[in-house]
Short mmCIF file of C-alpha atoms and ligand atoms in Angstrom, two decimals:
data_model
loop_
_atom_site.label_atom_id
_atom_site.label_comp_id
_atom_site.label_asym_id
_atom_site.label_seq_id
_atom_site.Cartn_x
_atom_site.Cartn_y
_atom_site.Cartn_z
CA MET P 5 31.46 0.68 -0.17
CA ASN P 6 33.23 3.56 1.57
CA GLU P 7 31.77 5.48 4.52
CA PRO P 8 28.36 7.07 3.71
CA SER P 9 29.73 10.57 4.22
CA SER P 10 32.19 10.09 1.36
CA ARG P 11 29.64 8.54 -1.00
CA THR P 12 27.93 10.23 -3.94
CA ALA P 13 24.56 9.27 -5.40
CA LEU P 14 22.88 10.57 -8.55
CA VAL P 15 19.09 10.29 -8.68
CA THR P 16 17.12 11.01 -11.86
CA GLY P 17 13.58 12.32 -11.40
CA ALA P 18 14.56 13.58 -7.95
CA ASN P 19 11.95 16.34 -7.83
CA SER P 20 8.93 14.12 -7.34
CA GLY P 21 7.56 10.92 -5.82
CA LEU P 22 10.00 8.06 -5.35
CA GLY P 23 13.06 9.93 -6.63
CA PHE P 24 12.53 12.79 -4.20
CA GLU P 25 11.97 10.36 -1.36
CA ALA P 26 15.07 8.34 -2.28
CA ALA P 27 17.17 11.52 -2.33
CA ALA P 28 15.84 12.40 1.14
CA GLN P 29 16.52 8.92 2.51
CA LEU P 30 20.06 8.97 1.11
CA ALA P 31 20.81 12.30 2.78
CA GLU P 32 19.23 11.06 6.01
CA ALA P 33 21.46 7.97 5.81
CA GLY P 34 24.47 10.29 5.72
CA TRP P 35 25.42 10.17 2.04
CA GLY P 36 27.84 13.03 1.49
CA ARG P 37 26.58 14.16 -1.91
CA VAL P 38 23.27 13.52 -3.65
CA ILE P 39 23.00 14.86 -7.18
CA LEU P 40 19.42 15.82 -7.98
CA ALA P 41 19.11 15.12 -11.71
CA CYS P 42 15.88 16.73 -12.83
CA ARG P 43 14.33 17.85 -16.10
CA THR P 44 15.42 21.45 -15.47
CA GLU P 45 17.78 23.14 -13.06
CA ALA P 46 14.81 25.11 -11.67
CA LYS P 47 13.06 21.85 -10.75
CA ALA P 48 16.25 20.54 -9.16
CA GLU P 49 16.68 23.74 -7.16
CA ALA P 50 13.06 23.63 -5.97
CA ALA P 51 13.62 20.01 -4.88
CA ARG P 52 16.84 21.00 -3.10
CA VAL P 53 15.02 23.64 -1.06
CA ARG P 54 12.40 21.11 0.06
CA LEU P 55 15.04 18.46 0.75
CA VAL P 56 17.16 20.78 2.89
CA GLU P 57 14.04 21.71 4.82
CA ARG P 58 13.10 18.06 5.37
CA THR P 59 16.51 16.58 6.11
CA GLY P 60 18.28 19.53 7.72
CA LYS P 61 21.26 18.76 5.47
CA ASP P 62 22.57 20.54 2.43
CA SER P 63 24.27 17.66 0.69
CA PHE P 64 22.55 18.24 -2.65
CA ASP P 65 23.96 19.18 -6.04
CA LEU P 66 21.83 20.06 -9.04
CA LEU P 67 21.89 18.63 -12.55
CA ALA P 68 19.57 19.32 -15.47
CA VAL P 69 18.77 16.34 -17.67
CA ASP P 70 15.85 15.43 -19.88
CA THR P 71 16.05 11.64 -19.70
CA SER P 72 14.14 11.25 -22.95
CA GLU P 73 16.82 12.90 -25.10
CA VAL P 74 20.24 11.59 -26.17
CA ALA P 75 21.69 15.10 -26.49
CA ALA P 76 20.48 16.18 -23.04
CA ALA P 77 21.96 13.06 -21.44
CA ASN P 78 25.29 13.79 -23.13
CA THR P 79 25.22 17.43 -22.04
CA ALA P 80 24.50 16.39 -18.43
CA CYS P 81 27.43 13.96 -18.54
CA ASP P 82 29.73 16.67 -19.96
CA GLU P 83 28.75 18.76 -16.97
CA LEU P 84 29.47 15.91 -14.53
CA ARG P 85 32.86 15.31 -16.16
CA ASP P 86 33.73 18.99 -15.80
CA ARG P 87 32.73 18.96 -12.15
CA GLY P 88 34.84 15.85 -11.40
CA GLY P 89 34.25 13.26 -8.67
CA THR P 90 32.79 9.78 -9.05
CA ILE P 91 29.34 8.32 -8.45
CA ASP P 92 28.81 5.38 -6.11
CA PHE P 93 25.07 4.95 -6.62
CA LEU P 94 23.42 5.73 -9.95
CA LEU P 95 19.66 5.64 -9.45
CA LEU P 96 17.90 5.74 -12.82
CA ASN P 97 14.43 6.44 -11.50
CA ALA P 98 12.80 8.94 -13.88
CA ALA P 99 9.91 7.93 -16.11
CA ALA P 100 6.82 9.51 -17.56
CA THR P 101 3.73 7.88 -18.95
CA GLY P 102 0.12 8.54 -19.80
CA GLY P 103 -1.73 10.91 -22.02
CA LYS P 104 -1.46 11.16 -25.79
CA PRO P 105 1.57 9.83 -27.65
CA GLN P 106 4.52 12.22 -27.70
CA PHE P 107 7.93 11.57 -29.20
CA ASN P 108 11.51 12.62 -28.51
CA SER P 109 13.52 14.34 -31.21
CA ASP P 110 14.61 10.94 -32.60
CA GLY P 111 11.04 9.65 -32.91
CA VAL P 112 11.03 7.46 -29.78
CA GLU P 113 7.77 7.59 -27.82
CA ILE P 114 8.14 9.45 -24.53
CA THR P 115 7.24 6.61 -22.16
CA TRP P 116 9.98 4.52 -23.72
CA ALA P 117 12.38 7.42 -24.10
CA SER P 118 12.08 8.85 -20.58
CA THR P 119 12.46 5.36 -19.10
CA LEU P 120 15.34 4.09 -21.21
CA VAL P 121 16.99 6.47 -23.69
CA GLY P 122 18.69 9.01 -21.40
CA HIS P 123 19.39 6.39 -18.77
CA HIS P 124 21.19 4.18 -21.27
CA VAL P 125 23.21 7.10 -22.65
CA MET P 126 24.11 8.43 -19.20
CA THR P 127 25.27 5.02 -18.02
CA MET P 128 27.44 4.49 -21.11
CA ARG P 129 28.92 7.99 -20.85
CA LEU P 130 29.63 7.72 -17.12
CA LEU P 131 31.39 4.41 -17.76
CA ASP P 132 33.33 5.87 -20.67
CA ASP P 133 34.43 8.89 -18.63
CA LYS P 134 35.28 6.69 -15.60
CA LEU P 135 32.82 8.64 -13.48
CA LEU P 136 31.41 5.55 -11.78
CA SER P 137 33.41 4.37 -8.77
CA PRO P 138 34.89 0.84 -9.03
CA GLY P 139 32.20 -0.56 -6.69
CA ALA P 140 29.33 1.49 -8.11
CA ARG P 141 25.74 0.30 -7.79
CA ILE P 142 23.43 1.07 -10.70
CA VAL P 143 19.71 0.70 -10.11
CA ILE P 144 17.03 1.32 -12.74
CA ALA P 145 13.35 1.55 -11.86
CA GLY P 146 11.33 -1.46 -12.92
CA SER P 147 7.69 -2.31 -12.42
CA GLU P 148 5.65 -5.36 -11.46
CA GLY P 149 3.62 -4.53 -14.57
CA ALA P 150 6.45 -5.98 -16.66
CA ARG P 151 5.34 -9.43 -15.50
CA GLY P 152 2.37 -9.02 -17.81
CA ASN P 153 -0.24 -10.32 -15.38
CA LEU P 154 -2.01 -7.09 -14.44
CA PRO P 155 -5.45 -6.46 -15.88
CA THR P 156 -5.52 -3.55 -18.37
CA MET P 157 -1.73 -3.66 -18.86
CA LYS P 158 -0.42 -5.81 -21.69
CA VAL P 159 3.25 -6.48 -22.35
CA HIS P 160 3.83 -6.51 -26.11
CA ASP P 161 5.05 -9.80 -27.57
CA VAL P 162 8.46 -8.84 -28.99
CA GLY P 163 9.14 -12.28 -30.48
CA LYS P 164 5.81 -12.30 -32.33
CA VAL P 165 6.38 -8.81 -33.72
CA ALA P 166 9.89 -9.79 -34.81
CA ASP P 167 8.70 -12.95 -36.56
CA GLU P 168 5.73 -11.32 -38.25
CA LEU P 169 7.31 -8.05 -39.34
CA PHE P 170 11.09 -8.09 -39.00
CA ASP P 171 12.24 -11.47 -40.23
CA GLY P 172 12.91 -12.56 -36.64
CA ASP P 173 15.00 -9.47 -35.80
CA ARG P 174 13.94 -8.74 -32.23
CA VAL P 175 16.18 -5.67 -31.87
CA ALA P 176 14.35 -4.12 -34.81
CA ALA P 177 11.04 -5.15 -33.21
CA VAL P 178 11.83 -3.39 -29.91
CA ASP P 179 12.99 -0.31 -31.81
CA ALA P 180 9.76 -0.25 -33.83
CA LEU P 181 7.60 -0.77 -30.74
CA ALA P 182 9.34 2.14 -29.00
CA ARG P 183 8.52 4.31 -32.03
CA ILE P 184 4.90 3.03 -32.05
CA LYS P 185 5.58 1.52 -35.46
CA GLY P 186 4.76 -2.04 -34.42
CA PRO P 187 1.41 -3.71 -35.00
CA TYR P 188 -0.05 -2.42 -31.71
CA GLU P 189 -2.02 0.79 -31.31
CA PHE P 190 -0.55 3.24 -28.83
CA ASN P 191 -1.69 2.52 -25.31
CA SER P 192 0.36 4.30 -22.66
CA THR P 193 0.07 1.58 -20.01
CA ASN P 194 1.06 -1.12 -22.50
CA GLU P 195 4.03 0.98 -23.63
CA TYR P 196 4.94 1.51 -19.97
CA VAL P 197 4.97 -2.15 -18.96
CA THR P 198 6.73 -3.23 -22.16
CA ALA P 199 9.42 -0.57 -21.65
CA LYS P 200 9.79 -1.83 -18.07
CA MET P 201 10.33 -5.37 -19.39
CA VAL P 202 13.12 -3.97 -21.56
CA VAL P 203 14.49 -2.22 -18.44
CA ALA P 204 14.91 -5.65 -16.79
CA TRP P 205 16.53 -7.05 -19.96
CA TRP P 206 18.86 -4.05 -20.26
CA ALA P 207 20.04 -4.38 -16.65
CA ALA P 208 20.68 -8.11 -17.02
CA ALA P 209 22.66 -7.70 -20.24
CA LEU P 210 24.62 -4.74 -18.87
CA SER P 211 25.59 -6.73 -15.78
CA ARG P 212 27.57 -9.08 -18.03
CA LYS P 213 29.52 -6.18 -19.52
CA LEU P 214 30.35 -4.15 -16.41
CA PRO P 215 33.81 -4.21 -14.84
CA ALA P 216 34.04 -6.63 -11.88
CA GLY P 217 32.84 -5.00 -8.68
CA MET P 218 30.14 -2.86 -10.26
CA THR P 219 26.55 -4.06 -10.21
CA VAL P 220 23.33 -3.17 -11.99
CA ASN P 221 19.83 -4.27 -11.09
CA ALA P 222 16.30 -3.35 -12.07
CA VAL P 223 14.24 -2.69 -8.96
CA SER P 224 10.53 -2.07 -8.78
CA PRO P 225 9.56 0.27 -5.96
CA GLY P 226 6.16 -1.47 -5.91
CA SER P 227 2.86 0.30 -6.21
CA ALA P 228 3.01 3.76 -4.63
CA PRO P 229 -0.11 5.63 -5.74
CA ALA P 230 0.78 8.73 -3.69
CA SER P 231 3.52 9.60 -6.21
CA SER P 232 2.68 11.62 -9.32
CA ILE P 233 3.20 8.80 -11.84
CA ALA P 234 -0.49 8.84 -12.83
CA ARG P 235 -0.59 12.61 -13.39
CA ASN P 236 -1.37 12.11 -17.10
CA ALA P 237 -3.76 9.21 -16.59
CA PRO P 238 -7.37 9.47 -17.79
CA PHE P 239 -9.74 11.56 -15.66
CA ILE P 240 -11.60 8.58 -14.16
CA MET P 241 -8.35 6.89 -13.17
CA ARG P 242 -7.08 10.05 -11.45
CA THR P 243 -10.28 11.07 -9.73
CA ILE P 244 -11.90 7.75 -8.79
CA MET P 245 -9.64 4.72 -9.18
CA LEU P 246 -6.44 6.18 -7.70
CA PRO P 247 -8.07 7.66 -4.58
CA MET P 248 -9.80 4.29 -4.08
CA MET P 249 -6.48 2.50 -4.56
CA LYS P 250 -4.88 4.69 -1.89
CA VAL P 251 -7.49 3.55 0.63
CA VAL P 252 -8.19 -0.06 -0.36
CA GLY P 253 -4.84 -0.94 -1.99
CA PRO P 254 -2.79 -1.25 1.21
CA LEU P 255 -5.36 -3.68 2.65
CA MET P 256 -5.06 -5.91 -0.41
CA GLY P 257 -1.27 -5.83 -0.84
CA MET P 258 -1.76 -3.72 -3.96
CA ALA P 259 -0.44 -0.33 -2.78
CA GLY P 260 2.16 0.96 -0.38
CA SER P 261 3.84 4.17 0.64
CA VAL P 262 6.35 6.21 -1.33
CA GLU P 263 8.71 5.81 1.65
CA THR P 264 8.62 2.00 1.47
CA GLY P 265 8.99 2.07 -2.30
CA ALA P 266 12.06 4.30 -2.19
CA ARG P 267 13.53 2.10 0.53
CA ARG P 268 13.67 -0.73 -2.03
CA TYR P 269 16.07 1.37 -4.12
CA LEU P 270 18.32 2.04 -1.14
CA ASP P 271 18.29 -1.63 -0.16
CA ALA P 272 19.51 -2.46 -3.66
CA ALA P 273 22.44 -0.08 -3.21
CA ASP P 274 23.60 -2.32 -0.34
CA LEU P 275 23.53 -5.59 -2.31
CA GLY P 276 26.80 -7.49 -2.66
CA ASP P 277 28.97 -7.79 -5.76
CA SER P 278 27.41 -11.08 -6.84
CA GLU P 279 23.85 -9.70 -6.71
CA THR P 280 23.76 -8.24 -10.18
CA GLY P 281 21.72 -8.46 -13.36
CA HIS P 282 18.47 -9.17 -11.56
CA PHE P 283 15.00 -7.73 -11.56
CA TYR P 284 13.77 -7.32 -7.99
CA ALA P 285 10.03 -6.90 -7.48
CA THR P 286 7.28 -8.02 -5.13
CA ALA P 287 7.81 -11.71 -4.38
CA ASP P 288 4.12 -12.58 -4.48
CA ARG P 289 3.13 -12.53 -8.15
CA LYS P 290 -0.39 -11.45 -7.30
CA LYS P 291 0.68 -8.50 -5.12
CA LEU P 292 2.32 -5.16 -5.80
CA VAL P 293 3.92 -4.53 -2.38
CA GLY P 294 5.60 -6.62 0.29
CA PRO P 295 8.84 -8.59 0.39
CA VAL P 296 10.86 -8.54 -2.83
CA ALA P 297 12.45 -11.40 -4.76
CA ILE P 298 14.45 -11.85 -7.94
CA GLN P 299 11.95 -12.28 -10.76
CA THR P 300 12.27 -15.47 -12.75
CA TRP P 301 8.72 -15.46 -14.09
CA PRO P 302 7.75 -15.06 -16.85
CA GLU P 303 10.74 -16.83 -18.36
CA TYR P 304 11.50 -13.83 -20.57
CA PHE P 305 13.19 -12.16 -17.61
CA THR P 306 15.90 -14.82 -17.44
CA ASP P 307 16.39 -15.52 -21.13
CA GLN P 308 19.86 -14.22 -22.04
CA VAL P 309 19.02 -13.77 -25.71
CA SER P 310 16.07 -11.52 -24.80
CA GLN P 311 18.23 -9.63 -22.33
CA ASP P 312 20.82 -8.92 -25.01
CA VAL P 313 18.03 -7.85 -27.35
CA GLY P 314 16.99 -5.26 -24.76
CA PHE P 315 20.50 -3.84 -24.51
CA ASP P 316 21.15 -3.95 -28.25
CA ALA P 317 17.84 -2.21 -28.90
CA MET P 318 18.97 0.69 -26.72
CA VAL P 319 22.23 0.86 -28.67
CA LYS P 320 20.24 0.96 -31.90
CA MET P 321 17.78 3.55 -30.55
CA THR P 322 20.45 5.91 -29.21
CA GLY P 323 23.49 5.21 -31.38
CA VAL P 324 25.51 4.78 -28.17
CA GLY P 325 27.20 1.45 -27.42
CA PHE P 326 29.10 0.02 -24.47
CA PRO P 327 32.37 1.95 -24.29
CA ASP P 328 35.62 0.18 -25.22
CA THR P 329 37.32 2.03 -22.40
CA ALA P 330 35.09 0.70 -19.61
CA GLY P 331 36.91 -2.57 -18.88
N1 LIG S 422 4.44 4.98 -8.25
C1 LIG S 422 4.28 3.71 -8.59
O1 LIG S 422 3.27 3.07 -8.25
C2 LIG S 422 5.37 3.00 -9.34
C3 LIG S 422 5.31 1.61 -9.46
C4 LIG S 422 6.32 0.94 -10.16
C5 LIG S 422 7.36 1.68 -10.71
N2 LIG S 422 7.38 3.03 -10.57
C6 LIG S 422 8.52 3.76 -11.17
O2 LIG S 422 9.07 4.62 -10.21
C7 LIG S 422 9.74 5.67 -10.90
C8 LIG S 422 9.38 7.00 -10.27
O3 LIG S 422 8.03 7.27 -10.49
P1 LIG S 422 7.09 7.99 -9.43
O4 LIG S 422 6.02 7.03 -9.11
O5 LIG S 422 7.88 8.61 -8.36
O6 LIG S 422 6.41 9.11 -10.37
P2 LIG S 422 6.54 10.70 -10.37
O7 LIG S 422 6.19 11.23 -9.03
O8 LIG S 422 5.73 11.13 -11.54
O9 LIG S 422 8.08 10.95 -10.63
C9 LIG S 422 8.63 10.74 -11.90
C10 LIG S 422 9.87 11.58 -12.02
O10 LIG S 422 10.46 11.33 -13.29
C11 LIG S 422 10.76 12.58 -13.89
N3 LIG S 422 10.76 12.52 -15.32
C12 LIG S 422 9.84 12.00 -16.16
N4 LIG S 422 10.21 12.18 -17.44
C13 LIG S 422 11.39 12.84 -17.41
C14 LIG S 422 12.27 13.33 -18.39
N5 LIG S 422 12.02 13.16 -19.69
N6 LIG S 422 13.39 13.95 -18.00
C15 LIG S 422 13.67 14.12 -16.70
N7 LIG S 422 12.87 13.69 -15.70
C16 LIG S 422 11.74 13.06 -16.07
C17 LIG S 422 9.65 13.50 -13.40
O11 LIG S 422 10.04 14.83 -13.62
P3 LIG S 422 8.95 15.98 -13.95
O12 LIG S 422 8.32 16.31 -12.65
O13 LIG S 422 9.77 17.08 -14.53
O14 LIG S 422 8.00 15.40 -14.94
C18 LIG S 422 9.57 13.09 -11.96
O15 LIG S 422 10.59 13.71 -11.22
C19 LIG S 422 9.33 5.56 -12.36
O16 LIG S 422 10.35 4.93 -13.09
C20 LIG S 422 8.11 4.68 -12.30
O17 LIG S 422 7.90 3.98 -13.49
C21 LIG S 422 6.42 3.71 -9.91
#
């Protein structure tokens, strides 16, 4: 990649937690332009003020985008096209979860939509409009929960749903699950970890479509309970379990800092051209922080058919495919 001072990054969810921290670390590392892509321009501006104060640099641009909506992602990309310039690091970090089920205007549940819908559309649009630099790094936030081995967090069985309800059509199964029309009752943590599995699939499938030189990886920042990700969690989780996790978690390899988590994203921006299509998360399957490794377990992470299902499901859900012009 070019010199940091001539690089541009775009970070979704840059007003809070890991996204805010990543934006700060990028500016501190000398990145010339960091686009703060937040739900509203007011949130982006508030983040900019805090970031300038922290970093002593004013290398921040603002962008409003609701990552759960197709139309908002398109509008944000229109704005980027009008502004000009290319993006070297696209950090698709935003996600919301918890609370009662809510749906975007196309009927996709918000955990799924905020994690995948706008991020898919933005990536396709930026490719179509040639707004990603030839050596661009795309990173989308994953989660160790997608491994399906955490108590109280169950990854839905897409194959089973497809066989039982959709004549084996796994794309239809993912689409139904994201609309809470599968056989499972809504459970925000289960939706979250299943959406994060699809994140890993999406990144792997996209890596096979991208022009040579560009990379895409799913990266879990690891457990960082000091962020606001659990803001909609049940009362007991917020008031008892999370505070306990902040104290005991680091001793058990189950929680780390927001700084360390965001550093994982930045490390992924430095990976070489051949390091693409992977899901990076904590190497030790029983831990949520520590050294990272490419995830090959469970096998569903490396199964190309499943990966393509993840990408094709996002095309079905959004109506936006991989652009013909992106080669
Ligand atoms: N913290 C952890 O332990 C952990 C572990 C594994 C993975 N992750 C992943 O790390 C990423 C960042 O989470 P975090 O922990 O930093 O949580 P956070 O502090 O709650 O930050 C989430 C960010 O996403 C934004 N966001 C959510 N829905 C959005 C939407 N529809 N449109 C635009 N922005 C939206 C939020 O904006 P608003 O403030 O406007 O809602 C916020 O800026 C997420 O993808 C999360 O799944 C976190």
